[in-house]
mmCIF file of C-alpha atoms in Angstrom:
data_model
loop_
_atom_site.group_PDB
_atom_site.id
_atom_site.type_symbol
_atom_site.label_atom_id
_atom_site.label_comp_id
_atom_site.label_asym_id
_atom_site.label_seq_id
_atom_site.Cartn_x
_atom_site.Cartn_y
_atom_site.Cartn_z
ATOM 1 C CA MET A 1327 0.000 0.000 0.000
ATOM 2 C CA ALA A 1328 1.320 3.452 -0.939
ATOM 3 C CA VAL A 1329 0.817 6.845 0.715
ATOM 4 C CA PHE A 1330 -0.009 10.187 -0.915
ATOM 5 C CA SER A 1331 0.342 13.405 1.124
ATOM 6 C CA ASN A 1332 -1.106 16.819 0.324
ATOM 7 C CA ASP A 1333 -1.945 19.750 2.626
ATOM 8 C CA GLY A 1334 -1.564 17.565 5.691
ATOM 9 C CA VAL A 1335 -3.841 14.821 4.381
ATOM 10 C CA GLU A 1336 -2.255 11.390 4.031
ATOM 11 C CA LEU A 1337 -4.193 8.931 1.899
ATOM 12 C CA HIS A 1338 -3.271 5.254 1.963
ATOM 13 C CA PHE A 1339 -4.047 3.891 -1.491
ATOM 14 C CA GLU A 1340 -3.510 0.874 -3.693
ATOM 15 C CA VAL A 1341 -3.495 0.282 -7.452
ATOM 16 C CA ARG A 1342 -3.803 -3.203 -8.919
ATOM 17 C CA GLY A 1343 -4.759 -4.894 -12.158
ATOM 18 C CA ARG A 1344 -4.656 -4.247 -15.878
ATOM 19 C CA GLY A 1345 -7.208 -2.784 -18.234
ATOM 20 C CA PRO A 1346 -9.299 0.391 -18.330
ATOM 21 C CA ARG A 1347 -8.826 2.583 -15.292
ATOM 22 C CA LEU A 1348 -11.414 2.404 -12.535
ATOM 23 C CA VAL A 1349 -11.588 4.291 -9.228
ATOM 24 C CA PHE A 1350 -13.498 2.736 -6.340
ATOM 25 C CA HIS A 1351 -14.434 5.079 -3.488
ATOM 26 C CA PRO A 1352 -15.450 2.963 -0.478
ATOM 27 C CA GLY A 1353 -18.062 3.663 2.152
ATOM 28 C CA THR A 1354 -18.265 4.730 5.784
ATOM 29 C CA LEU A 1355 -15.769 3.076 8.145
ATOM 30 C CA SER A 1356 -14.095 1.195 5.270
ATOM 31 C CA ASP A 1357 -10.565 -0.116 5.751
ATOM 32 C CA LEU A 1358 -8.404 -1.622 3.021
ATOM 33 C CA ARG A 1359 -6.894 -4.027 5.538
ATOM 34 C CA VAL A 1360 -10.233 -5.816 5.949
ATOM 35 C CA ALA A 1361 -11.560 -8.196 3.271
ATOM 36 C CA PRO A 1362 -13.529 -8.252 1.137
ATOM 37 C CA THR A 1363 -12.298 -5.212 -0.794
ATOM 38 C CA ILE A 1364 -12.855 -4.275 -4.414
ATOM 39 C CA PHE A 1365 -9.769 -6.363 -5.247
ATOM 40 C CA ASP A 1366 -11.707 -9.463 -4.211
ATOM 41 C CA SER A 1367 -14.364 -8.747 -6.833
ATOM 42 C CA PRO A 1368 -14.532 -9.924 -10.473
ATOM 43 C CA LEU A 1369 -13.703 -6.358 -11.536
ATOM 44 C CA ALA A 1370 -10.123 -6.956 -10.392
ATOM 45 C CA ASN A 1371 -9.624 -9.207 -13.429
ATOM 46 C CA ARG A 1372 -10.940 -6.638 -15.911
ATOM 47 C CA PHE A 1373 -9.682 -3.216 -14.804
ATOM 48 C CA GLU A 1374 -6.756 -1.320 -13.374
ATOM 49 C CA ILE A 1375 -8.285 -0.340 -10.048
ATOM 50 C CA LEU A 1376 -7.399 2.521 -7.720
ATOM 51 C CA THR A 1377 -8.913 2.544 -4.246
ATOM 52 C CA PHE A 1378 -7.951 4.082 -0.923
ATOM 53 C CA ASP A 1379 -8.869 4.732 2.685
ATOM 54 C CA PRO A 1380 -10.697 8.089 2.687
ATOM 55 C CA ARG A 1381 -9.323 10.788 4.955
ATOM 56 C CA GLY A 1382 -9.767 9.896 8.606
ATOM 57 C CA ILE A 1383 -10.668 6.273 7.925
ATOM 58 C CA GLY A 1384 -8.512 3.144 7.949
ATOM 59 C CA GLN A 1385 -4.906 4.261 7.863
ATOM 60 C CA SER A 1386 -5.626 7.712 6.397
ATOM 61 C CA ASP A 1387 -5.974 10.854 8.506
ATOM 62 C CA SER A 1388 -8.299 13.874 8.636
ATOM 63 C CA PRO A 1389 -6.534 17.049 9.829
ATOM 64 C CA ILE A 1390 -9.318 19.509 8.878
ATOM 65 C CA ASP A 1391 -11.819 20.131 11.683
ATOM 66 C CA SER A 1392 -14.937 20.021 9.499
ATOM 67 C CA PRO A 1393 -14.298 18.450 6.083
ATOM 68 C CA ASN A 1394 -17.225 18.491 3.670
ATOM 69 C CA MET A 1395 -17.955 16.490 0.547
ATOM 70 C CA ALA A 1396 -16.056 18.983 -1.597
ATOM 71 C CA ASP A 1397 -12.945 18.266 0.494
ATOM 72 C CA TYR A 1398 -13.336 14.520 -0.015
ATOM 73 C CA ALA A 1399 -13.836 15.072 -3.760
ATOM 74 C CA LEU A 1400 -10.718 17.246 -3.887
ATOM 75 C CA ASP A 1401 -8.742 14.510 -2.124
ATOM 76 C CA LEU A 1402 -9.620 12.141 -4.958
ATOM 77 C CA LYS A 1403 -8.801 14.686 -7.650
ATOM 78 C CA ARG A 1404 -5.390 15.333 -6.120
ATOM 79 C CA LEU A 1405 -4.724 11.611 -5.876
ATOM 80 C CA MET A 1406 -5.650 11.101 -9.539
ATOM 81 C CA ASP A 1407 -3.443 14.058 -10.513
ATOM 82 C CA HIS A 1408 -0.590 12.544 -8.521
ATOM 83 C CA LEU A 1409 -0.961 9.274 -10.436
ATOM 84 C CA ASP A 1410 -1.458 11.086 -13.758
ATOM 85 C CA TRP A 1411 -4.876 9.508 -14.234
ATOM 86 C CA ARG A 1412 -6.531 11.862 -16.736
ATOM 87 C CA ASP A 1413 -9.907 10.108 -16.404
ATOM 88 C CA ALA A 1414 -11.413 6.860 -15.134
ATOM 89 C CA TYR A 1415 -14.607 4.993 -14.475
ATOM 90 C CA LEU A 1416 -15.810 5.966 -11.002
ATOM 91 C CA LEU A 1417 -17.625 3.656 -8.592
ATOM 92 C CA GLY A 1418 -18.792 5.008 -5.255
ATOM 93 C CA GLU A 1419 -20.341 2.847 -2.539
ATOM 94 C CA SER A 1420 -22.551 4.378 0.186
ATOM 95 C CA PHE A 1421 -20.531 7.314 1.613
ATOM 96 C CA GLY A 1422 -18.251 6.859 -1.377
ATOM 97 C CA GLY A 1423 -21.289 7.316 -3.609
ATOM 98 C CA MET A 1424 -21.939 10.666 -1.967
ATOM 99 C CA VAL A 1425 -18.374 11.740 -2.671
ATOM 100 C CA ALA A 1426 -18.660 10.360 -6.213
ATOM 101 C CA GLN A 1427 -21.723 12.539 -6.862
ATOM 102 C CA GLU A 1428 -19.835 15.624 -5.695
ATOM 103 C CA PHE A 1429 -16.769 14.617 -7.692
ATOM 104 C CA ALA A 1430 -18.723 14.059 -10.925
ATOM 105 C CA LEU A 1431 -20.503 17.390 -10.511
ATOM 106 C CA GLN A 1432 -17.263 19.283 -9.935
ATOM 107 C CA TYR A 1433 -14.890 17.374 -12.225
ATOM 108 C CA PRO A 1434 -17.029 15.756 -14.955
ATOM 109 C CA GLN A 1435 -14.105 15.696 -17.370
ATOM 110 C CA LEU A 1436 -12.378 13.154 -15.125
ATOM 111 C CA VAL A 1437 -15.283 10.677 -15.060
ATOM 112 C CA ARG A 1438 -15.834 8.342 -18.011
ATOM 113 C CA LYS A 1439 -18.879 6.707 -16.432
ATOM 114 C CA LEU A 1440 -20.333 6.811 -12.938
ATOM 115 C CA VAL A 1441 -21.669 3.949 -10.821
ATOM 116 C CA LEU A 1442 -23.535 4.888 -7.635
ATOM 117 C CA LEU A 1443 -23.924 1.991 -5.223
ATOM 118 C CA VAL A 1444 -26.423 2.027 -2.315
ATOM 119 C CA THR A 1445 -26.133 5.769 -1.750
ATOM 120 C CA SER A 1446 -28.295 8.881 -1.392
ATOM 121 C CA SER A 1447 -28.505 12.426 -2.703
ATOM 122 C CA GLY A 1448 -29.556 14.031 0.566
ATOM 123 C CA GLY A 1449 -32.042 16.879 0.477
ATOM 124 C CA ARG A 1450 -35.424 15.990 -0.952
ATOM 125 C CA GLY A 1451 -33.926 12.824 -2.402
ATOM 126 C CA GLY A 1452 -33.668 11.362 1.072
ATOM 127 C CA ALA A 1453 -30.809 11.025 3.529
ATOM 128 C CA SER A 1454 -29.028 7.832 4.449
ATOM 129 C CA PHE A 1455 -29.342 6.252 7.903
ATOM 130 C CA PRO A 1456 -28.491 8.885 10.587
ATOM 131 C CA PHE A 1457 -25.440 7.272 12.160
ATOM 132 C CA HIS A 1458 -24.409 10.765 13.351
ATOM 133 C CA GLN A 1459 -27.292 10.695 15.846
ATOM 134 C CA TYR A 1460 -25.776 7.762 17.735
ATOM 135 C CA ASP A 1461 -23.018 8.056 20.342
ATOM 136 C CA ILE A 1462 -21.148 5.266 18.624
ATOM 137 C CA GLU A 1463 -17.812 5.904 20.318
ATOM 138 C CA ALA A 1464 -19.424 5.386 23.734
ATOM 139 C CA MET A 1465 -20.718 1.954 22.719
ATOM 140 C CA SER A 1466 -19.085 -1.339 23.563
ATOM 141 C CA LEU A 1467 -17.521 -3.328 20.736
ATOM 142 C CA GLU A 1468 -20.554 -5.627 20.610
ATOM 143 C CA GLU A 1469 -22.960 -2.688 20.441
ATOM 144 C CA LYS A 1470 -20.992 -1.049 17.633
ATOM 145 C CA VAL A 1471 -20.836 -4.229 15.586
ATOM 146 C CA ASN A 1472 -24.546 -4.930 16.027
ATOM 147 C CA LEU A 1473 -25.433 -1.368 14.973
ATOM 148 C CA TRP A 1474 -23.392 -1.520 11.781
ATOM 149 C CA VAL A 1475 -24.610 -5.022 10.936
ATOM 150 C CA THR A 1476 -28.312 -4.606 11.542
ATOM 151 C CA ALA A 1477 -28.777 -0.997 10.381
ATOM 152 C CA GLY A 1478 -28.109 -1.937 6.783
ATOM 153 C CA ASP A 1479 -30.337 -4.935 6.199
ATOM 154 C CA SER A 1480 -34.043 -5.238 6.944
ATOM 155 C CA ARG A 1481 -33.742 -9.034 6.947
ATOM 156 C CA LEU A 1482 -31.733 -8.797 10.161
ATOM 157 C CA GLN A 1483 -34.368 -6.704 11.918
ATOM 158 C CA SER A 1484 -37.558 -7.979 13.507
ATOM 159 C CA ALA A 1485 -39.779 -7.462 16.482
ATOM 160 C CA ASP A 1486 -38.073 -10.480 18.030
ATOM 161 C CA GLY A 1487 -34.624 -8.937 17.798
ATOM 162 C CA ILE A 1488 -31.492 -9.729 15.813
ATOM 163 C CA HIS A 1489 -31.382 -12.854 13.658
ATOM 164 C CA SER A 1490 -27.897 -13.676 14.920
ATOM 165 C CA GLU A 1491 -27.891 -17.282 13.723
ATOM 166 C CA SER A 1492 -28.102 -16.485 10.007
ATOM 167 C CA ALA A 1493 -25.144 -16.857 7.635
ATOM 168 C CA LEU A 1494 -25.642 -13.242 6.572
ATOM 169 C CA TYR A 1495 -25.321 -12.011 10.144
ATOM 170 C CA THR A 1496 -22.227 -14.149 10.685
ATOM 171 C CA PHE A 1497 -20.534 -12.750 7.568
ATOM 172 C CA LEU A 1498 -21.319 -9.122 8.401
ATOM 173 C CA ASN A 1499 -20.467 -9.571 12.072
ATOM 174 C CA LYS A 1500 -17.004 -10.849 11.207
ATOM 175 C CA TYR A 1501 -16.388 -7.985 8.778
ATOM 176 C CA TYR A 1502 -17.524 -5.156 11.054
ATOM 177 C CA ARG A 1503 -15.827 -6.670 14.086
ATOM 178 C CA GLN A 1504 -12.469 -6.502 12.288
ATOM 179 C CA VAL A 1505 -13.172 -2.954 11.091
ATOM 180 C CA CYS A 1506 -14.216 -1.757 14.560
ATOM 181 C CA GLU A 1507 -11.250 -3.402 16.264
ATOM 182 C CA LEU A 1508 -8.813 -1.732 13.882
ATOM 183 C CA ALA A 1509 -10.629 1.584 14.232
ATOM 184 C CA ALA A 1510 -10.384 1.426 18.029
ATOM 185 C CA SER A 1511 -6.592 1.095 17.841
ATOM 186 C CA LYS A 1512 -6.122 4.275 15.790
ATOM 187 C CA PRO A 1513 -4.883 7.442 17.545
ATOM 188 C CA ASP A 1514 -7.500 10.201 17.191
ATOM 189 C CA GLY A 1515 -9.667 7.658 15.378
ATOM 190 C CA ALA A 1516 -12.863 8.654 17.173
ATOM 191 C CA LEU A 1517 -12.426 12.285 16.133
ATOM 192 C CA CYS A 1518 -11.695 11.312 12.532
ATOM 193 C CA ARG A 1519 -14.741 9.062 12.340
ATOM 194 C CA MET A 1520 -16.959 11.782 13.806
ATOM 195 C CA ARG A 1521 -15.738 14.148 11.080
ATOM 196 C CA GLN A 1522 -16.730 11.666 8.383
ATOM 197 C CA LEU A 1523 -20.205 11.208 9.861
ATOM 198 C CA GLN A 1524 -20.690 14.986 10.031
ATOM 199 C CA ALA A 1525 -19.689 15.343 6.366
ATOM 200 C CA ARG A 1526 -22.136 12.578 5.551
ATOM 201 C CA LYS A 1527 -24.851 14.434 7.481
ATOM 202 C CA GLY A 1528 -24.279 17.602 5.440
ATOM 203 C CA HIS A 1529 -24.323 15.878 2.055
ATOM 204 C CA ASP A 1530 -26.908 17.282 -0.383
ATOM 205 C CA THR A 1531 -26.575 17.138 -4.173
ATOM 206 C CA PHE A 1532 -30.296 16.901 -4.923
ATOM 207 C CA ALA A 1533 -30.752 20.324 -6.534
ATOM 208 C CA ARG A 1534 -27.626 19.958 -8.707
ATOM 209 C CA LEU A 1535 -28.118 16.426 -10.014
ATOM 210 C CA PRO A 1536 -30.107 17.434 -13.137
ATOM 211 C CA THR A 1537 -26.930 19.161 -14.371
ATOM 212 C CA LEU A 1538 -24.946 15.914 -14.171
ATOM 213 C CA GLU A 1539 -24.171 14.827 -17.723
ATOM 214 C CA VAL A 1540 -22.055 11.759 -16.930
ATOM 215 C CA GLU A 1541 -23.674 8.463 -17.904
ATOM 216 C CA THR A 1542 -24.674 6.880 -14.605
ATOM 217 C CA LEU A 1543 -25.674 3.482 -13.239
ATOM 218 C CA ILE A 1544 -27.492 3.368 -9.897
ATOM 219 C CA CYS A 1545 -27.488 0.092 -7.955
ATOM 220 C CA ALA A 1546 -29.914 -0.568 -5.103
ATOM 221 C CA GLY A 1547 -30.174 -3.346 -2.534
ATOM 222 C CA ARG A 1548 -33.731 -4.610 -2.126
ATOM 223 C CA TYR A 1549 -33.308 -4.975 1.662
ATOM 224 C CA ASP A 1550 -31.113 -1.922 2.236
ATOM 225 C CA SER A 1551 -32.246 0.164 5.206
ATOM 226 C CA VAL A 1552 -29.249 2.538 5.231
ATOM 227 C CA ALA A 1553 -29.846 3.854 1.699
ATOM 228 C CA PRO A 1554 -33.414 2.685 1.004
ATOM 229 C CA PHE A 1555 -34.745 1.977 -2.463
ATOM 230 C CA GLU A 1556 -36.706 5.250 -2.479
ATOM 231 C CA ASN A 1557 -33.389 7.108 -2.264
ATOM 232 C CA GLN A 1558 -32.080 5.202 -5.284
ATOM 233 C CA ARG A 1559 -35.235 5.970 -7.230
ATOM 234 C CA ALA A 1560 -34.825 9.665 -6.383
ATOM 235 C CA LEU A 1561 -31.293 9.565 -7.814
ATOM 236 C CA PHE A 1562 -32.604 7.878 -10.959
ATOM 237 C CA ARG A 1563 -35.271 10.527 -11.425
ATOM 238 C CA ARG A 1564 -32.828 13.405 -10.937
ATOM 239 C CA ILE A 1565 -29.862 12.242 -13.032
ATOM 240 C CA PRO A 1566 -30.705 12.670 -16.743
ATOM 241 C CA ASN A 1567 -28.640 9.901 -18.350
ATOM 242 C CA SER A 1568 -29.053 7.162 -15.756
ATOM 243 C CA ARG A 1569 -30.079 3.545 -15.311
ATOM 244 C CA LEU A 1570 -31.345 1.802 -12.187
ATOM 245 C CA GLY A 1571 -30.749 -1.786 -11.102
ATOM 246 C CA ILE A 1572 -32.246 -3.526 -8.067
ATOM 247 C CA PHE A 1573 -30.411 -6.463 -6.536
ATOM 248 C CA SER A 1574 -31.065 -9.081 -3.879
ATOM 249 C CA GLY A 1575 -29.193 -7.767 -0.881
ATOM 250 C CA GLY A 1576 -28.969 -5.127 1.797
ATOM 251 C CA HIS A 1577 -26.483 -2.299 2.179
ATOM 252 C CA ASN A 1578 -23.643 -4.766 1.520
ATOM 253 C CA VAL A 1579 -25.293 -5.953 -1.687
ATOM 254 C CA LEU A 1580 -21.967 -6.048 -3.530
ATOM 255 C CA TRP A 1581 -21.167 -9.229 -1.614
ATOM 256 C CA GLN A 1582 -24.689 -10.664 -1.567
ATOM 257 C CA ASP A 1583 -25.802 -10.808 -5.198
ATOM 258 C CA ASP A 1584 -23.243 -11.961 -7.770
ATOM 259 C CA LEU A 1585 -25.360 -10.571 -10.611
ATOM 260 C CA ILE A 1586 -24.373 -7.045 -9.662
ATOM 261 C CA TRP A 1587 -20.807 -7.496 -10.931
ATOM 262 C CA ASP A 1588 -21.903 -8.574 -14.410
ATOM 263 C CA PHE A 1589 -24.405 -5.723 -14.470
ATOM 264 C CA ILE A 1590 -21.695 -3.180 -13.625
ATOM 265 C CA SER A 1591 -19.223 -4.694 -16.099
ATOM 266 C CA ALA A 1592 -21.813 -4.678 -18.899
ATOM 267 C CA PHE A 1593 -22.625 -1.031 -18.191
ATOM 268 C CA LEU A 1594 -18.971 -0.003 -18.263
ATOM 269 C CA ALA A 1595 -18.345 -2.000 -21.452
ATOM 270 C CA MET A 1596 -21.191 -0.375 -23.374
ATOM 271 C CA THR A 1597 -20.067 1.877 -26.217
ATOM 272 C CA GLU A 1598 -19.896 5.432 -25.011
#
């Protein structure tokens, strides 16, 4: 893993593969040290992929007191400039999809095609799950893991409580437990994570989306309760040149419905 520094921000990033260039911006609390990552997907065999820990998350830092989505978008632009990537396909998942919207609106010349995965526009297009309203850092490890696991998938929620015996719960529990354990060991990690959640809270591209000219694919998880289907439909209605796909999964649908990878690949391969 390499490191790029600019204006006090250090981004830990990785580039792998061969083929057309593709940037993957991951979601809230992501960490490249925890599998699965985009490199574990079928896209790794078809593209040269750049991904990274966003500022404040994983091994990257967040020195600005109140970064907003424009700051996160600028981080990506500077990283692409550093690597001399003149343009690329851009995939953004969840929080990364929020940044990807801002990036495509500000730097459309750098985006060949845009894929928005389980994300939201904010504003009248609907906000994602309000993690910022929870005192997450005061929670025990078990409480944190259960919040992240169950918030994103309606199949894990019921009047009877958490369906902790399911294979889905086991998979997500293992993933978020590793992420939370690594996050807890990071100096100033709580402050950095709070800054990301506040940026997420302030995200709102709704009024500007009709000006987005980049060809866009929107992918929704049928059981997603972090970025519900209505939010995906709002994106589809606001972005002029867009398509919408619905897949069998929750907020982690990328790892729950194999059809999504072929759908994304077919979209990117279509003649522009």
